[in-house]
PDB file of C-alpha atoms in Angstrom:
ATOM      1  CA  MET A   1      28.761 -65.735-150.817  1.00  0.00           C
ATOM      2  CA  PRO A   2      29.454 -65.648-154.931  1.00  0.00           C
ATOM      3  CA  PHE A   3      31.779 -68.271-156.161  1.00  0.00           C
ATOM      4  CA  PHE A   4      33.866 -65.366-157.895  1.00  0.00           C
ATOM      5  CA  LYS A   5      34.603 -62.151-156.413  1.00  0.00           C
ATOM      6  CA  PHE A   6      35.739 -59.053-158.206  1.00  0.00           C
ATOM      7  CA  ASP A   7      37.602 -56.249-156.944  1.00  0.00           C
ATOM      8  CA  ILE A   8      37.685 -53.179-159.263  1.00  0.00           C
ATOM      9  CA  GLN A   9      40.874 -51.180-158.194  1.00  0.00           C
ATOM     10  CA  SER A  10      41.795 -47.777-159.768  1.00  0.00           C
ATOM     11  CA  SER A  11      45.009 -46.083-159.021  1.00  0.00           C
ATOM     12  CA  PHE A  12      48.249 -44.310-160.796  1.00  0.00           C
ATOM     13  CA  LEU A  13      47.331 -40.848-160.470  1.00  0.00           C
ATOM     14  CA  LYS A  14      44.013 -39.027-161.505  1.00  0.00           C
ATOM     15  CA  GLU A  15      44.557 -39.019-165.293  1.00  0.00           C
ATOM     16  CA  TYR A  16      46.045 -42.363-165.874  1.00  0.00           C
ATOM     17  CA  THR A  17      43.435 -45.123-164.533  1.00  0.00           C
ATOM     18  CA  PHE A  18      44.576 -49.164-164.855  1.00  0.00           C
ATOM     19  CA  VAL A  19      41.699 -51.602-164.099  1.00  0.00           C
ATOM     20  CA  ILE A  20      42.847 -54.558-161.811  1.00  0.00           C
ATOM     21  CA  PHE A  21      40.625 -57.608-161.563  1.00  0.00           C
ATOM     22  CA  ASN A  22      41.608 -59.856-158.326  1.00  0.00           C
ATOM     23  CA  ILE A  23      40.074 -63.035-158.891  1.00  0.00           C
ATOM     24  CA  ASN A  24      40.432 -65.026-155.923  1.00  0.00           C
ATOM     25  CA  SER A  25      43.464 -63.091-155.172  1.00  0.00           C
ATOM     26  CA  ILE A  26      44.785 -63.412-158.471  1.00  0.00           C
ATOM     27  CA  THR A  27      46.100 -60.144-159.794  1.00  0.00           C
ATOM     28  CA  ILE A  28      45.170 -59.956-163.837  1.00  0.00           C
ATOM     29  CA  LYS A  29      45.377 -56.715-165.783  1.00  0.00           C
ATOM     30  CA  LYS A  30      43.028 -56.552-168.679  1.00  0.00           C
ATOM     31  CA  GLU A  31      45.247 -55.440-170.847  1.00  0.00           C
ATOM     32  CA  PHE A  32      47.335 -58.847-170.303  1.00  0.00           C
ATOM     33  CA  ILE A  33      44.986 -60.969-171.093  1.00  0.00           C
ATOM     34  CA  LEU A  34      44.067 -58.947-174.109  1.00  0.00           C
ATOM     35  CA  LEU A  35      47.796 -59.350-175.539  1.00  0.00           C
ATOM     36  CA  ILE A  36      47.492 -62.989-174.695  1.00  0.00           C
ATOM     37  CA  ALA A  37      44.316 -63.301-176.802  1.00  0.00           C
ATOM     38  CA  VAL A  38      45.877 -61.543-179.698  1.00  0.00           C
ATOM     39  CA  ALA A  39      48.909 -63.682-179.380  1.00  0.00           C
ATOM     40  CA  LEU A  40      47.042 -66.765-179.083  1.00  0.00           C
ATOM     41  CA  THR A  41      45.004 -65.772-182.198  1.00  0.00           C
ATOM     42  CA  LEU A  42      48.040 -64.610-184.370  1.00  0.00           C
ATOM     43  CA  ILE A  43      49.633 -68.439-183.398  1.00  0.00           C
ATOM     44  CA  LEU A  44      46.714 -70.409-184.342  1.00  0.00           C
ATOM     45  CA  GLY A  45      45.634 -68.429-187.306  1.00  0.00           C
ATOM     46  CA  GLY A  46      49.336 -69.449-188.225  1.00  0.00           C
ATOM     47  CA  ILE A  47      48.630 -72.883-187.547  1.00  0.00           C
ATOM     48  CA  TYR A  48      45.593 -72.513-189.584  1.00  0.00           C
ATOM     49  CA  PHE A  49      47.101 -70.840-192.419  1.00  0.00           C
ATOM     50  CA  SER A  50      49.960 -73.311-192.645  1.00  0.00           C
ATOM     51  CA  TYR A  51      48.223 -76.168-192.365  1.00  0.00           C
ATOM     52  CA  SER A  52      45.069 -77.901-193.893  1.00  0.00           C
ATOM     53  CA  PRO A  53      43.323 -79.784-191.132  1.00  0.00           C
ATOM     54  CA  ALA A  54      41.598 -81.836-193.931  1.00  0.00           C
ATOM     55  CA  ASN A  55      45.201 -83.274-194.904  1.00  0.00           C
ATOM     56  CA  ASN A  56      46.674 -83.120-191.097  1.00  0.00           C
ATOM     57  CA  ALA A  57      46.012 -85.575-188.163  1.00  0.00           C
ATOM     58  CA  PHE A  58      47.097 -83.579-185.243  1.00  0.00           C
ATOM     59  CA  PHE A  59      43.905 -81.387-186.050  1.00  0.00           C
ATOM     60  CA  PRO A  60      40.993 -82.499-183.124  1.00  0.00           C
ATOM     61  CA  LYS A  61      37.946 -84.456-185.169  1.00  0.00           C
ATOM     62  CA  CYS A  62      34.633 -84.069-183.992  1.00  0.00           C
ATOM     63  CA  PRO A  63      33.614 -85.967-181.510  1.00  0.00           C
ATOM     64  CA  VAL A  64      30.055 -85.952-182.214  1.00  0.00           C
ATOM     65  CA  LYS A  65      30.554 -86.739-186.068  1.00  0.00           C
ATOM     66  CA  PHE A  66      33.286 -90.016-184.317  1.00  0.00           C
ATOM     67  CA  LEU A  67      29.962 -91.562-182.110  1.00  0.00           C
ATOM     68  CA  THR A  68      27.162 -90.882-183.841  1.00  0.00           C
ATOM     69  CA  GLY A  69      28.711 -90.583-187.998  1.00  0.00           C
ATOM     70  CA  PHE A  70      26.253 -87.132-187.891  1.00  0.00           C
ATOM     71  CA  SER A  71      27.815 -83.684-188.986  1.00  0.00           C
ATOM     72  CA  CYS A  72      26.973 -80.979-186.137  1.00  0.00           C
ATOM     73  CA  PRO A  73      26.846 -77.548-187.016  1.00  0.00           C
ATOM     74  CA  GLY A  74      30.233 -77.021-186.583  1.00  0.00           C
ATOM     75  CA  CYS A  75      31.802 -80.012-188.556  1.00  0.00           C
ATOM     76  CA  GLY A  76      33.772 -78.418-191.551  1.00  0.00           C
ATOM     77  CA  SER A  77      34.621 -75.304-189.359  1.00  0.00           C
ATOM     78  CA  GLN A  78      37.891 -75.831-189.450  1.00  0.00           C
ATOM     79  CA  ARG A  79      38.874 -76.361-192.623  1.00  0.00           C
ATOM     80  CA  ALA A  80      36.200 -73.213-193.370  1.00  0.00           C
ATOM     81  CA  VAL A  81      39.139 -71.368-191.541  1.00  0.00           C
ATOM     82  CA  HIS A  82      41.577 -72.718-193.197  1.00  0.00           C
ATOM     83  CA  GLU A  83      39.819 -71.650-196.388  1.00  0.00           C
ATOM     84  CA  LEU A  84      39.086 -67.962-195.257  1.00  0.00           C
ATOM     85  CA  LEU A  85      42.591 -67.847-194.601  1.00  0.00           C
ATOM     86  CA  HIS A  86      43.521 -68.507-197.889  1.00  0.00           C
ATOM     87  CA  LEU A  87      40.561 -66.285-199.465  1.00  0.00           C
ATOM     88  CA  ASN A  88      38.301 -69.367-200.901  1.00  0.00           C
ATOM     89  CA  PHE A  89      34.988 -68.246-199.559  1.00  0.00           C
ATOM     90  CA  LYS A  90      33.643 -70.477-201.882  1.00  0.00           C
ATOM     91  CA  LYS A  91      35.527 -73.443-200.562  1.00  0.00           C
ATOM     92  CA  ALA A  92      34.527 -72.181-197.159  1.00  0.00           C
ATOM     93  CA  PHE A  93      31.050 -72.231-198.021  1.00  0.00           C
ATOM     94  CA  GLU A  94      31.129 -75.389-199.218  1.00  0.00           C
ATOM     95  CA  TYR A  95      33.170 -76.823-195.891  1.00  0.00           C
ATOM     96  CA  ASN A  96      30.460 -74.401-193.549  1.00  0.00           C
ATOM     97  CA  ALA A  97      27.759 -72.417-194.687  1.00  0.00           C
ATOM     98  CA  LEU A  98      26.417 -71.627-191.240  1.00  0.00           C
ATOM     99  CA  LEU A  99      29.953 -70.220-190.112  1.00  0.00           C
ATOM    100  CA  MET A 100      29.988 -68.236-193.120  1.00  0.00           C
ATOM    101  CA  VAL A 101      26.531 -66.833-192.459  1.00  0.00           C
ATOM    102  CA  SER A 102      27.298 -66.158-189.262  1.00  0.00           C
ATOM    103  CA  ILE A 103      30.551 -63.878-189.232  1.00  0.00           C
ATOM    104  CA  PRO A 104      28.581 -60.954-189.596  1.00  0.00           C
ATOM    105  CA  TYR A 105      26.772 -62.074-186.670  1.00  0.00           C
ATOM    106  CA  LEU A 106      29.800 -62.398-184.535  1.00  0.00           C
ATOM    107  CA  LEU A 107      31.654 -59.612-185.615  1.00  0.00           C
ATOM    108  CA  THR A 108      28.802 -57.525-184.997  1.00  0.00           C
ATOM    109  CA  GLY A 109      28.588 -58.733-180.991  1.00  0.00           C
ATOM    110  CA  ILE A 110      32.537 -58.204-180.783  1.00  0.00           C
ATOM    111  CA  ALA A 111      31.200 -54.406-181.472  1.00  0.00           C
ATOM    112  CA  PHE A 112      28.573 -54.777-179.065  1.00  0.00           C
ATOM    113  CA  ARG A 113      31.022 -55.762-176.329  1.00  0.00           C
ATOM    114  CA  SER A 114      32.456 -51.775-176.564  1.00  0.00           C
ATOM    115  CA  ASP A 115      30.697 -49.613-173.684  1.00  0.00           C
ATOM    116  CA  LYS A 116      30.174 -46.698-176.321  1.00  0.00           C
ATOM    117  CA  VAL A 117      28.341 -48.953-178.764  1.00  0.00           C
ATOM    118  CA  LYS A 118      26.299 -50.960-175.794  1.00  0.00           C
ATOM    119  CA  THR A 119      24.800 -47.818-174.768  1.00  0.00           C
ATOM    120  CA  ARG A 120      24.304 -45.927-177.992  1.00  0.00           C
ATOM    121  CA  TYR A 121      21.840 -49.082-179.269  1.00  0.00           C
ATOM    122  CA  PRO A 122      20.654 -50.409-176.212  1.00  0.00           C
ATOM    123  CA  LYS A 123      17.507 -51.678-178.486  1.00  0.00           C
ATOM    124  CA  THR A 124      19.445 -53.045-180.901  1.00  0.00           C
ATOM    125  CA  GLU A 125      21.609 -54.736-178.660  1.00  0.00           C
ATOM    126  CA  ASN A 126      18.311 -56.412-177.048  1.00  0.00           C
ATOM    127  CA  PHE A 127      16.936 -57.621-180.236  1.00  0.00           C
ATOM    128  CA  LEU A 128      20.253 -58.966-181.857  1.00  0.00           C
ATOM    129  CA  PHE A 129      21.440 -60.537-178.258  1.00  0.00           C
ATOM    130  CA  GLY A 130      18.498 -60.803-175.931  1.00  0.00           C
ATOM    131  CA  HIS A 131      16.015 -63.928-175.104  1.00  0.00           C
ATOM    132  CA  LYS A 132      13.914 -63.941-178.367  1.00  0.00           C
ATOM    133  CA  ALA A 133      17.521 -63.851-179.993  1.00  0.00           C
ATOM    134  CA  LEU A 134      19.003 -66.615-178.417  1.00  0.00           C
ATOM    135  CA  LEU A 135      15.508 -68.626-178.945  1.00  0.00           C
ATOM    136  CA  ILE A 136      16.094 -67.994-182.915  1.00  0.00           C
ATOM    137  CA  ILE A 137      19.802 -68.805-182.919  1.00  0.00           C
ATOM    138  CA  LEU A 138      19.199 -72.766-181.202  1.00  0.00           C
ATOM    139  CA  GLY A 139      16.144 -73.165-183.724  1.00  0.00           C
ATOM    140  CA  VAL A 140      19.000 -71.977-187.154  1.00  0.00           C
ATOM    141  CA  LEU A 141      21.173 -74.600-185.520  1.00  0.00           C
ATOM    142  CA  VAL A 142      18.616 -77.052-185.404  1.00  0.00           C
ATOM    143  CA  ILE A 143      17.632 -76.422-188.427  1.00  0.00           C
ATOM    144  CA  PHE A 144      20.795 -76.381-189.896  1.00  0.00           C
ATOM    145  CA  THR A 145      21.946 -79.865-188.272  1.00  0.00           C
ATOM    146  CA  VAL A 146      19.229 -81.535-189.605  1.00  0.00           C
ATOM    147  CA  PHE A 147      19.009 -80.946-193.226  1.00  0.00           C
ATOM    148  CA  ARG A 148      22.706 -80.797-193.763  1.00  0.00           C
ATOM    149  CA  ASN A 149      22.316 -84.654-191.970  1.00  0.00           C
ATOM    150  CA  ILE A 150      19.432 -85.210-194.650  1.00  0.00           C
TER     151      ILE A 150
END
């Protein structure tokens, strides 16, 4: 018996279909989840645009850096996002080069979440997001972490 059970129901005439997910008797509309995600993104974007993580103590600090003294692959990402929102690409690259290089890959991943793109380019999806790609990404993360701490 699976831990989560997904029941997909369709209704509201034949022309209009709404997908509803029942997760342990909680009904959530897909559009409502998207609305919440967009709202949270705008709120966080406004906070990161208005306040610099380098100068404000209420932004979380990296626990890896705090405990070990070494920079993890994500160190500097908050400051880089702040600089990206101010269109200062050079400074964002200085804070976290891996984040800047990975943005096109992340956007491609978002595009491949669409069923239309996924079914049209299945080999490309497997090449970019398959098992071998994940191993390569893990290797890049390890190499980036080692070189940024040398």
